[in-house]
XYZ file of C-alpha atoms in Angstrom:
689
model
C -97.961 122.573 135.026
C -94.220 122.516 135.744
C -93.103 125.159 138.251
C -89.750 126.923 137.841
C -88.690 125.611 141.246
C -89.129 122.058 139.990
C -86.437 122.413 137.293
C -82.990 121.300 138.412
C -80.414 123.987 137.517
C -77.572 122.396 139.498
C -74.302 121.542 137.748
C -73.641 119.345 135.929
C -76.994 119.682 134.189
C -79.245 116.666 134.520
C -82.407 118.047 132.943
C -82.469 116.549 129.408
C -84.149 119.622 127.915
C -81.512 122.007 129.275
C -78.642 119.703 128.255
C -79.873 119.331 124.699
C -80.642 123.051 124.417
C -77.121 123.979 125.564
C -75.507 121.590 123.088
C -77.661 122.849 120.210
C -76.779 126.464 121.027
C -73.079 125.566 120.976
C -73.421 123.746 117.648
C -75.235 126.803 116.279
C -72.896 129.445 117.676
C -69.502 127.816 117.053
C -69.474 128.247 113.242
C -70.961 131.763 113.417
C -68.379 133.033 115.903
C -65.310 131.233 114.612
C -65.878 131.953 110.918
C -65.134 135.603 111.671
C -61.827 134.535 113.207
C -61.159 132.147 110.293
C -60.981 129.254 112.751
C -62.432 125.924 111.505
C -65.686 125.260 113.331
C -64.590 121.651 113.929
C -61.859 122.960 116.194
C -64.350 125.289 117.862
C -66.597 122.383 118.797
C -63.677 120.497 120.355
C -62.706 123.550 122.416
C -66.346 124.089 123.383
C -66.526 120.481 124.567
C -63.488 121.063 126.777
C -65.041 124.206 128.262
C -68.452 122.733 129.113
C -67.133 119.265 129.992
C -66.348 117.735 133.385
C -62.778 119.076 133.280
C -63.934 122.591 132.377
C -66.933 124.376 133.885
C -68.626 121.005 134.451
C -71.843 122.070 132.710
C -72.402 118.689 131.046
C -71.110 115.225 131.890
C -69.720 112.950 129.204
C -72.449 110.445 129.973
C -73.928 107.584 127.956
C -76.032 109.916 125.798
C -72.967 111.929 124.714
C -70.969 108.755 124.131
C -73.782 107.174 122.079
C -74.249 110.238 119.878
C -70.487 110.703 119.594
C -69.998 107.083 118.534
C -72.628 107.577 115.854
C -70.804 110.728 114.728
C -67.462 108.945 114.498
C -68.989 106.130 112.457
C -70.735 108.746 110.322
C -67.447 110.437 109.433
C -65.930 107.158 108.262
C -69.139 106.139 106.487
C -69.327 109.442 104.578
C -65.683 109.058 103.571
C -66.484 105.711 101.962
C -69.806 106.903 100.547
C -68.572 110.084 98.868
C -65.418 108.664 97.354
C -65.397 108.268 93.580
C -65.207 104.482 93.213
C -63.743 104.510 89.715
C -61.140 107.034 90.822
C -60.605 104.996 93.992
C -59.834 101.916 91.891
C -57.644 103.976 89.592
C -55.741 105.356 92.596
C -55.682 102.106 94.565
C -51.956 101.757 93.952
C -51.362 105.318 95.143
C -53.563 104.742 98.187
C -51.538 101.629 99.003
C -48.273 103.578 98.747
C -49.579 106.429 100.914
C -51.087 103.945 103.374
C -47.706 102.246 103.760
C -45.894 105.609 104.039
C -48.239 106.870 106.742
C -48.035 103.556 108.619
C -44.368 102.589 108.361
C -42.855 106.046 109.028
C -44.776 106.647 112.303
C -44.183 103.035 113.369
C -40.395 103.285 112.944
C -40.055 106.827 114.318
C -42.499 106.218 117.175
C -40.880 102.953 118.269
C -37.363 104.423 118.256
C -38.383 107.578 120.183
C -40.433 105.590 122.715
C -37.565 103.197 123.472
C -34.640 105.633 123.461
C -36.210 108.849 124.771
C -39.244 107.813 126.815
C -37.616 104.569 128.032
C -40.729 102.478 127.451
C -40.716 98.720 126.985
C -40.743 97.213 123.501
C -44.437 96.229 123.611
C -45.471 99.645 124.939
C -43.319 101.400 122.332
C -44.820 99.438 119.439
C -48.348 100.072 120.704
C -47.618 103.797 121.111
C -46.170 103.907 117.594
C -49.321 102.284 116.207
C -51.279 105.168 117.755
C -49.146 107.598 115.737
C -49.732 105.524 112.590
C -53.516 105.642 112.814
C -55.517 108.783 112.153
C -59.110 109.983 111.944
C -60.639 111.874 109.006
C -61.855 114.548 111.374
C -61.299 117.276 108.751
C -63.328 115.414 106.123
C -66.466 117.559 106.665
C -64.378 120.584 105.580
C -63.359 118.771 102.395
C -66.930 117.684 101.707
C -68.359 121.157 102.316
C -65.913 122.741 99.859
C -66.864 120.169 97.192
C -63.460 118.603 96.496
C -64.202 115.109 97.844
C -63.475 113.659 94.376
C -60.022 115.239 94.120
C -57.178 112.734 93.655
C -55.530 113.827 96.899
C -58.704 113.071 98.836
C -59.163 109.671 97.165
C -55.553 108.750 97.912
C -55.855 109.817 101.549
C -59.184 108.118 102.193
C -57.915 104.860 100.692
C -54.672 105.157 102.643
C -56.639 105.796 105.831
C -58.368 102.452 105.509
C -54.990 100.751 105.079
C -53.101 102.446 107.913
C -55.997 102.291 110.396
C -56.538 98.615 109.642
C -52.850 97.849 110.123
C -52.640 99.986 113.273
C -55.678 98.315 114.824
C -54.293 94.894 113.912
C -51.072 95.849 115.711
C -53.202 96.852 118.714
C -54.978 93.486 118.683
C -51.717 91.573 118.381
C -49.852 93.558 121.083
C -52.727 93.138 123.545
C -52.841 89.421 122.723
C -49.101 89.065 123.366
C -49.243 91.164 126.551
C -52.083 89.075 127.993
C -50.534 85.772 126.900
C -53.317 84.898 124.438
C -51.350 85.091 121.189
C -51.250 81.353 120.493
C -51.732 79.601 117.156
C -55.519 79.609 117.537
C -55.478 83.378 118.007
C -53.724 83.968 114.654
C -55.970 81.570 112.738
C -59.150 82.999 114.243
C -58.088 86.603 113.553
C -57.147 85.928 109.908
C -60.314 84.025 109.077
C -62.647 86.498 110.819
C -61.130 89.528 109.067
C -61.417 87.911 105.626
C -65.010 86.762 106.189
C -65.997 90.176 107.540
C -64.548 92.125 104.583
C -66.058 89.806 101.959
C -69.475 89.846 103.624
C -69.672 93.639 103.798
C -68.329 94.318 100.299
C -70.326 91.560 98.549
C -73.535 91.110 100.548
C -74.257 94.721 101.549
C -74.661 95.929 97.905
C -77.044 93.039 97.208
C -79.153 93.847 100.290
C -79.118 97.562 99.465
C -80.188 97.117 95.841
C -82.981 94.743 96.900
C -84.234 97.260 99.472
C -84.061 100.410 97.310
C -85.920 98.699 94.457
C -88.877 97.928 96.684
C -88.989 100.694 99.287
C -89.308 104.309 98.157
C -90.285 105.939 101.436
C -87.665 108.591 102.288
C -87.627 107.951 106.023
C -87.380 104.176 105.614
C -84.472 104.559 103.194
C -82.564 106.749 105.640
C -83.174 104.402 108.588
C -82.031 101.494 106.400
C -78.757 103.275 105.584
C -78.167 104.103 109.251
C -78.835 100.476 110.163
C -76.286 99.280 107.608
C -73.670 101.647 109.057
C -74.064 100.208 112.549
C -74.412 96.663 111.236
C -71.092 97.003 109.413
C -69.518 98.475 112.558
C -70.854 95.594 114.660
C -69.514 92.999 112.212
C -66.085 94.647 112.427
C -66.150 94.272 116.196
C -67.120 90.612 115.842
C -64.094 90.168 113.588
C -61.840 91.605 116.283
C -61.414 95.023 114.628
C -62.548 98.535 115.472
C -66.038 99.640 114.430
C -64.743 102.505 112.267
C -63.370 100.006 109.721
C -66.814 98.451 109.385
C -68.566 101.787 108.850
C -66.009 102.790 106.207
C -66.460 99.510 104.320
C -70.255 99.955 104.575
C -69.824 103.309 102.836
C -67.805 101.696 100.058
C -70.389 98.917 99.693
C -73.340 101.337 99.369
C -71.391 103.906 97.349
C -72.996 103.256 93.971
C -76.497 102.843 95.382
C -76.603 106.405 96.747
C -75.803 108.917 93.965
C -74.164 112.186 94.933
C -77.103 114.173 93.522
C -79.832 112.103 95.180
C -82.171 113.342 97.942
C -81.034 110.434 100.119
C -77.399 111.578 99.965
C -78.457 115.081 100.908
C -80.367 113.754 103.945
C -77.420 111.599 105.046
C -75.006 114.536 104.899
C -77.469 116.933 106.516
C -78.250 114.814 109.571
C -74.615 113.820 110.055
C -73.219 117.356 109.806
C -76.042 118.875 111.870
C -76.243 116.396 114.760
C -74.044 113.310 114.927
C -70.630 114.694 113.925
C -70.874 117.780 116.219
C -71.755 115.487 119.135
C -68.614 113.451 118.421
C -66.420 116.567 118.360
C -67.931 117.849 121.597
C -67.332 114.437 123.172
C -63.656 114.539 122.131
C -63.309 117.958 123.735
C -64.823 116.694 126.994
C -61.911 114.276 127.362
C -59.387 117.111 127.642
C -58.155 117.634 131.191
C -56.153 120.860 131.480
C -55.224 120.193 135.108
C -53.024 117.241 134.168
C -50.767 119.552 132.179
C -50.059 121.727 135.238
C -49.661 119.009 137.839
C -47.336 116.574 136.068
C -44.174 117.455 134.163
C -44.044 113.861 132.886
C -47.447 114.310 131.228
C -46.295 117.492 129.476
C -43.060 115.838 128.386
C -44.802 112.745 126.999
C -47.522 114.848 125.353
C -45.056 117.199 123.616
C -42.970 114.295 122.324
C -46.091 112.518 121.075
C -47.240 115.666 119.238
C -43.846 116.207 117.605
C -43.468 112.575 116.523
C -47.034 112.199 115.223
C -46.991 115.511 113.315
C -43.503 115.027 111.877
C -44.271 111.465 110.755
C -47.567 112.400 109.096
C -45.999 115.411 107.379
C -43.153 113.231 106.106
C -45.679 110.747 104.692
C -47.651 113.558 102.997
C -44.449 115.093 101.601
C -43.225 111.764 100.228
C -46.647 111.120 98.659
C -46.587 114.532 97.000
C -43.114 113.979 95.566
C -43.830 110.382 94.534
C -46.970 111.246 92.542
C -46.088 114.851 91.586
C -49.002 116.435 93.387
C -49.403 120.138 94.129
C -48.572 121.875 97.398
C -52.290 122.372 98.074
C -52.919 118.667 97.581
C -50.124 117.943 100.047
C -51.828 120.271 102.546
C -55.082 118.351 102.103
C -53.337 114.990 102.555
C -51.534 116.217 105.669
C -54.689 117.851 107.042
C -56.762 114.713 106.606
C -54.111 112.370 107.987
C -52.647 114.348 110.887
C -55.686 114.378 113.195
C -55.517 111.776 115.954
C -58.853 110.863 117.517
C -60.879 107.703 116.970
C -58.395 104.846 116.580
C -55.954 106.666 118.879
C -58.549 106.894 121.648
C -59.431 103.236 121.180
C -55.797 102.188 121.414
C -54.924 104.278 124.468
C -58.015 103.195 126.409
C -57.415 99.523 125.624
C -53.709 99.817 126.465
C -54.500 101.686 129.685
C -56.888 98.940 130.799
C -54.339 96.135 130.190
C -52.634 95.472 133.537
C -49.306 93.634 133.315
C -48.780 93.282 137.078
C -48.215 95.397 140.180
C -45.268 97.382 141.527
C -43.795 96.944 145.063
C -46.406 99.374 146.413
C -49.247 97.339 144.933
C -50.077 99.892 142.216
C -51.034 98.389 138.849
C -48.462 98.364 136.057
C -50.325 99.234 132.881
C -49.360 98.653 129.254
C -49.898 102.404 128.741
C -49.572 104.577 131.854
C -51.474 107.703 132.921
C -48.875 110.015 131.373
C -49.530 108.466 127.974
C -53.286 108.675 128.555
C -53.193 112.395 129.360
C -50.549 113.051 126.709
C -52.840 111.428 124.165
C -55.616 113.915 124.974
C -53.160 116.798 124.464
C -52.010 115.246 121.190
C -55.614 114.927 119.997
C -56.266 118.624 120.653
C -53.101 119.875 118.948
C -53.195 117.527 115.941
C -56.885 118.259 115.329
C -56.051 121.985 115.401
C -53.181 121.619 112.926
C -55.197 119.274 110.722
C -58.204 121.602 110.553
C -56.134 124.617 109.482
C -54.063 122.638 106.978
C -57.078 120.914 105.395
C -59.071 124.138 105.205
C -56.250 126.062 103.550
C -55.457 123.381 100.960
C -59.104 122.549 100.238
C -60.001 126.231 99.848
C -57.260 126.756 97.269
C -58.202 123.598 95.361
C -61.874 124.594 95.361
C -61.002 127.994 93.901
C -58.961 126.392 91.122
C -61.781 123.995 90.239
C -64.467 126.679 90.127
C -62.438 129.055 87.966
C -62.559 126.781 84.958
C -63.934 129.281 82.447
C -65.257 126.820 79.881
C -67.095 124.724 82.433
C -68.556 127.783 84.102
C -69.840 129.041 80.783
C -71.374 125.649 80.009
C -73.179 125.578 83.341
C -74.575 129.071 82.783
C -75.956 128.128 79.347
C -77.490 124.844 80.453
C -81.271 124.879 80.940
C -83.149 121.614 81.439
C -86.915 121.305 80.985
C -88.924 118.497 82.621
C -92.501 118.214 81.259
C -94.487 116.298 83.905
C -97.913 114.710 83.700
C -97.922 111.509 85.758
C -97.247 111.827 89.497
C -95.835 108.284 89.654
C -92.908 109.081 87.348
C -92.135 112.656 88.436
C -89.501 111.663 90.997
C -87.541 109.497 88.563
C -87.686 112.162 85.824
C -86.278 114.714 88.261
C -83.616 112.245 89.449
C -82.464 111.650 85.874
C -82.344 115.411 85.272
C -80.255 115.866 88.425
C -77.907 113.110 87.272
C -77.295 114.533 83.783
C -76.994 118.180 84.777
C -73.622 119.844 85.205
C -72.243 120.144 88.719
C -72.817 123.845 89.260
C -76.171 124.105 87.505
C -78.439 124.765 90.496
C -80.912 127.211 88.933
C -81.316 126.027 85.356
C -84.042 123.413 85.840
C -87.733 123.863 84.962
C -90.732 121.616 85.631
C -93.653 122.158 83.252
C -97.264 120.998 83.571
C -99.620 121.767 80.696
C -103.410 121.856 81.220
C -105.769 121.430 78.300
C -107.843 124.586 77.868
C -110.931 122.411 77.513
C -110.384 120.838 80.940
C -109.707 123.569 83.486
C -111.889 122.483 86.396
C -110.598 123.025 89.949
C -109.710 119.373 90.480
C -107.507 119.263 87.369
C -105.698 122.425 88.409
C -105.205 121.101 91.943
C -103.754 117.791 90.722
C -101.446 119.653 88.318
C -100.163 121.844 91.130
C -99.523 118.759 93.274
C -97.478 117.173 90.482
C -95.386 120.328 90.102
C -94.889 120.549 93.860
C -93.604 116.983 93.944
C -91.020 117.862 91.284
C -89.955 120.945 93.239
C -89.740 118.993 96.521
C -87.686 116.186 94.978
C -85.109 118.644 93.662
C -85.153 120.719 96.856
C -84.096 117.634 98.808
C -80.759 117.883 96.948
C -80.453 121.660 97.447
C -81.369 122.192 93.793
C -83.967 124.752 92.749
C -86.568 123.904 90.104
C -88.761 126.628 88.640
C -92.328 125.312 88.291
C -94.325 126.380 85.231
C -98.076 125.871 84.765
C -99.403 126.494 81.237
C -102.838 126.367 79.593
C -102.991 125.377 75.916
C -105.066 123.378 73.465
C -101.871 121.645 72.304
C -99.413 120.250 74.849
C -96.704 120.042 72.181
C -97.170 123.734 71.321
C -96.993 124.688 75.003
C -93.735 122.756 75.436
C -92.103 124.251 72.347
C -93.144 127.743 73.464
C -91.439 127.254 76.828
C -88.340 125.919 75.050
C -88.044 129.183 73.146
C -88.929 131.449 76.068
C -86.488 129.859 78.530
C -83.743 129.017 76.007
C -83.925 125.350 76.950
C -80.936 123.230 75.913
C -82.087 119.813 77.173
C -85.430 118.200 77.879
C -86.215 115.106 79.963
C -89.602 113.545 79.219
C -91.411 110.432 80.351
C -92.785 107.884 77.879
C -96.518 107.364 77.895
C -97.950 104.812 80.330
C -99.129 102.069 77.929
C -97.751 98.644 78.742
C -96.771 98.015 75.134
C -95.098 100.564 72.922
C -97.133 101.073 69.744
C -95.680 101.592 66.287
C -95.796 105.335 66.773
C -94.194 104.533 70.085
C -93.296 108.037 71.164
C -96.860 109.282 71.145
C -98.274 112.373 69.454
C -96.968 114.807 72.082
C -93.365 113.633 71.897
C -93.503 113.351 68.107
C -94.790 116.921 67.942
C -92.045 118.214 70.212
C -89.392 116.363 68.216
C -90.625 117.902 64.992
C -90.794 121.471 66.289
C -87.988 121.729 68.873
C -84.245 122.095 68.649
C -82.919 120.705 71.934
C -81.363 117.520 73.248
C -84.314 115.306 74.162
C -84.110 112.412 76.634
C -87.223 110.201 76.739
C -87.098 108.095 79.883
C -89.030 104.984 80.842
C -87.930 103.942 84.360
C -88.354 100.330 85.423
C -86.298 100.689 88.617
C -84.770 103.553 90.626
C -81.803 105.159 88.884
C -79.648 104.603 91.967
C -79.985 100.801 91.682
C -78.696 100.635 88.088
C -75.358 98.809 87.837
C -74.482 99.648 84.221
C -75.563 102.120 81.578
C -75.384 100.711 78.037
C -75.109 103.485 75.429
C -75.818 102.627 71.760
C -74.433 105.081 69.221
C -75.457 104.926 65.531
C -72.870 105.373 62.808
C -72.055 109.035 61.974
C -73.772 110.238 65.163
C -70.603 112.143 65.999
C -71.347 114.408 63.012
C -74.606 115.634 64.525
C -74.625 119.114 66.055
C -75.751 117.957 69.491
C -73.640 114.815 69.817
C -70.952 116.370 72.019
C -73.442 117.964 74.414
C -75.391 114.683 74.640
C -72.251 112.714 75.512
C -71.386 115.380 78.081
C -74.775 114.810 79.712
C -74.171 111.060 79.731
C -70.700 111.610 81.225
C -72.334 113.476 84.113
C -74.118 110.200 84.894
C -70.704 108.639 85.525
C -69.706 111.348 87.983
C -73.058 111.694 89.751
C -74.017 108.032 90.138
C -70.708 106.139 89.930
C -72.262 103.429 87.736
C -70.319 101.803 84.912
C -70.967 102.903 81.320
C -70.461 100.766 78.221
C -70.492 102.461 74.802
C -71.448 100.534 71.663
C -70.710 102.210 68.335
C -68.537 102.458 65.247
C -64.819 103.016 65.562
C -65.191 106.645 64.474
C -67.919 107.388 67.015
C -66.081 105.649 69.847
C -62.890 107.550 69.068
C -64.740 110.842 69.539
C -66.319 109.615 72.789
C -62.960 108.480 74.155
C -61.497 111.896 73.429
C -64.418 113.655 75.113
C -64.221 111.475 78.232
C -60.425 111.343 78.446
C -60.277 113.484 81.597
C -63.613 112.375 83.039
C -63.246 110.136 86.102
C -65.357 107.026 85.852
C -65.437 103.409 84.785
C -66.089 103.223 81.040
C -65.594 100.593 78.364
C -66.038 100.599 74.597
C -67.314 97.900 72.240
C -67.237 98.250 68.463
C -70.746 97.774 67.050
C -71.887 98.466 63.486
C -74.786 96.048 63.007
C -77.884 98.167 63.633
C -79.734 95.907 61.188
C -79.040 93.072 63.635
C -79.894 95.076 66.719
C -80.624 92.010 68.880
C -76.894 91.305 69.239
C -76.749 94.011 71.888
C -79.577 92.495 73.917
C -77.476 89.411 74.594
C -75.276 91.603 76.798
C -78.136 93.261 78.698
C -78.430 92.226 82.354
C -81.137 92.687 84.981
C -79.905 95.970 86.473
C -78.776 97.607 83.222
C -80.178 100.839 81.813
C -80.166 101.194 78.026
C -79.455 104.538 76.344
C -80.238 104.586 72.620
C -79.010 107.610 70.662
C -81.464 108.102 67.808
C -81.978 110.531 64.978
C -84.864 112.326 63.379
C -85.552 111.031 59.878
C -83.814 113.951 58.241
C -80.674 113.499 60.356
C -77.213 112.467 59.209
C -77.127 109.378 61.452
C -80.644 108.147 60.697
C -80.993 104.516 59.628
C -84.211 102.623 58.749
C -83.313 100.059 61.433
C -84.324 102.649 64.060
C -87.997 102.120 63.103
C -87.795 98.540 64.424
C -86.595 99.589 67.881
C -90.168 99.795 69.351
C -90.724 96.101 68.573
C -87.407 95.155 70.134
C -88.104 97.182 73.279
C -91.589 95.632 73.600
C -90.354 92.096 73.236
C -87.011 92.045 75.005
C -86.741 95.082 77.256
C -89.928 95.390 79.296
C -88.223 94.792 82.660
C -85.355 97.267 82.144
C -85.171 101.032 82.175
C -84.243 102.819 78.967
C -83.593 106.339 77.705
C -84.152 107.381 74.086
C -81.800 110.241 73.217
C -82.396 112.664 70.356
C -79.409 115.040 70.091
C -79.776 118.495 68.550
C -79.531 118.227 64.778
C -78.717 120.678 62.011
C -81.563 123.083 61.240
C -83.943 121.855 58.580
C -86.376 124.735 58.491
C -85.040 128.237 58.001
C -85.319 130.370 61.103
C -85.171 127.471 63.532
C -82.740 128.110 66.388
C -80.534 125.318 67.717
C -78.596 125.406 70.967
C -75.230 123.736 71.487
C-alpha cells in the first residue's frame, strides 16, 4: 500500500503518474475552454506548455519523455500531411507546388538576408542561415485543416507540396552553411550529400510501397498494422538523418509512399489520426510551449529587437508568397488564408536550425566567451517568433478552412444525393465481412454516415441458439469495422424461409439504392455462377448491385479496371454506378482504367470531369473476344465488370461466358460484378436513381 506521504508533490513533478495526469487534463481542457473564446486549441496547448514549463510555474520539466513524445508528434504531423494528400491531385498540382515552394523559399531568403546584414549587422553566413529559418515552416495548423475535412482542397495540396520543397531547400542551406562555417565543405562533402539525398528519396518512395503492400496482404491484425505504420514513419525519419537531412523530410516522404495503401475511409487511417491527434501532436505542442522563456524579453532589449524583426520579416515574406500564389493561380481569398496559415508557422525546422547554429562555435572573443554562428538573442528571438507565428497561423488557417468547409458542404445536389443513398450489405461469412464493409465504405458518398445497413438472414428451419449467436457475431463484426472509421452501420437480423425474399423485403422497407454482396465460397464459379440467392435478388430487386469476391485487401489494390459493355450508358442506373466507382478514386487514391465503347467512355469522361483522381480510358468493343482485356491485368489489379440482366439494353450473350473466363484466368485477383439499376420490366416495380 502506497501512503500519501510517500508521493513526491515537489516541483517540478517527478512522479510519472502525476505528470501524465496533468498533461492529459491540459490536453482535455484546452479545446473545451478555448473553443468558447474561438481560440484554436493548438495555440492553447502551446500557451499551456509555456505556463507549466520550466520558464513558467515549473510544474513539468521538458525532459526526455516530453522530447520523445514531442518528436513523435512532429513526425506525425508531417506524416499525416503526406498520407492525407490526394496523390492524383498532388501530381496534377506539382507544378503549382513547385512555384509556391520557390516563392516561399526565395522571398524569405532574399528579404531575410538583406535585413540581417543591413539592420541586424550580422555576418553573411549568419544572415543566410537566419534567412533559411524564415524560409522553412511547419504544418502546425494542419490538424485544423484535417478536422474540417478540406485536406483535399487545391490550396492544401499546393501548400503541402510546397512545404516539402522549401523545407528541403532550407535544411540543405543549413547543412551547407554549417559545413562552410566548420571548414568541412570540401569536394567530398558535396558528392556525399548529393548521393545520399538521391539514394534516400528513391529508397523511401520506391521500396516503402513494396514493403507496405507485402505486409498488408499478409497481416490483418489491427494492432500489428498500426505498429507497422508507426515503424515506417520513424524508419523514414532515421533514413533522412542518415542522408544528412532533418527527420521531418523522411516522415513526410513515408506518408507519400504509404498514401495509396491506407485509404481515407479505412479503419487504419482512423486509428492513425486518432492516436496522433489525441496523444502525440498535443505532446509536441506542449513541448514547443515549454521552450518559451518570458524573462528573456524583459531582461534584454536586443532579444526583443531581434525577435520583433524576425517576426515581421517571417510573416511579411510568407504572406507575400501566399499572395503571389493566389494571384498566379487565381485562387480565392479563403484559399490564400489557408496557404498563409499553413506556411506561416515556424517550429520544427526553425528549431532545428537555431539549435544547430547556436551550437556551432566559430571562436572566442577577447574575454574568452564563445562566438556562436547564431547568438543567444537569435535563440530567444526564435522562441518569440515561434509563439507569434503559430498564433497568426492558427487563426488564419482556421478562418480560411472554416469558410472553405462551409462552401463545400452547401453543395445542394451532393447533399441531396448523400441523403438518398442507402447501402445494404447482406453478410453470411465472417471471413469476408470486413472486406465487404470496406468496399461499401469506399463506394459511399463522403457525407453518408448513417445510410449503411448490415443484414443477416437466418433460415426459419434452423433457429437454434448457436446459429443465432454466430449470426449476431457476424453482424457485430460488420458494425465494429465501420465504427472504426466513425461510420454507423445499422444491423438487421431477419428470419425467413427464403434469403432472397428477406433481402428484397429489406430493400423495399429501407429504400435501398445500392447493395454490396459477397460471392459464394466455392473455389470454382459454376455455370450459374452467382448462386440462387444472388440470382433471386437480381430478378426481384431494383438497386445497383455490387457482387464482390476479394482476393486481397482493397487497400493493396494498385489499379481498378472497369469494363463497360456497349450501350451501358443508356441504362437507368449507369450514372449512379459510375458515381460509386468514382468514389473509389477519392477514397482509396488508386488508379482507374475504363474499357468501353467511345460513346460509353464519353459519358464517363463527362461525369468524372471534375472528380480528382488518376483515370485513363481505353476504347474496347470486342466483348466476344473478352480475353483481350486479361492481357492487361496485373497482380494487384481489381476488375470491375458492369453487366446487365438478360432483359437489359446493354445485355450481350458474351456475358454468359464470363464465369469460365474468371475461373480460368482470374482466380488470384479480386473482382466486382456490377449490375446497375435497369428500366422496370414488371409493372409496379420501383427503381431508385
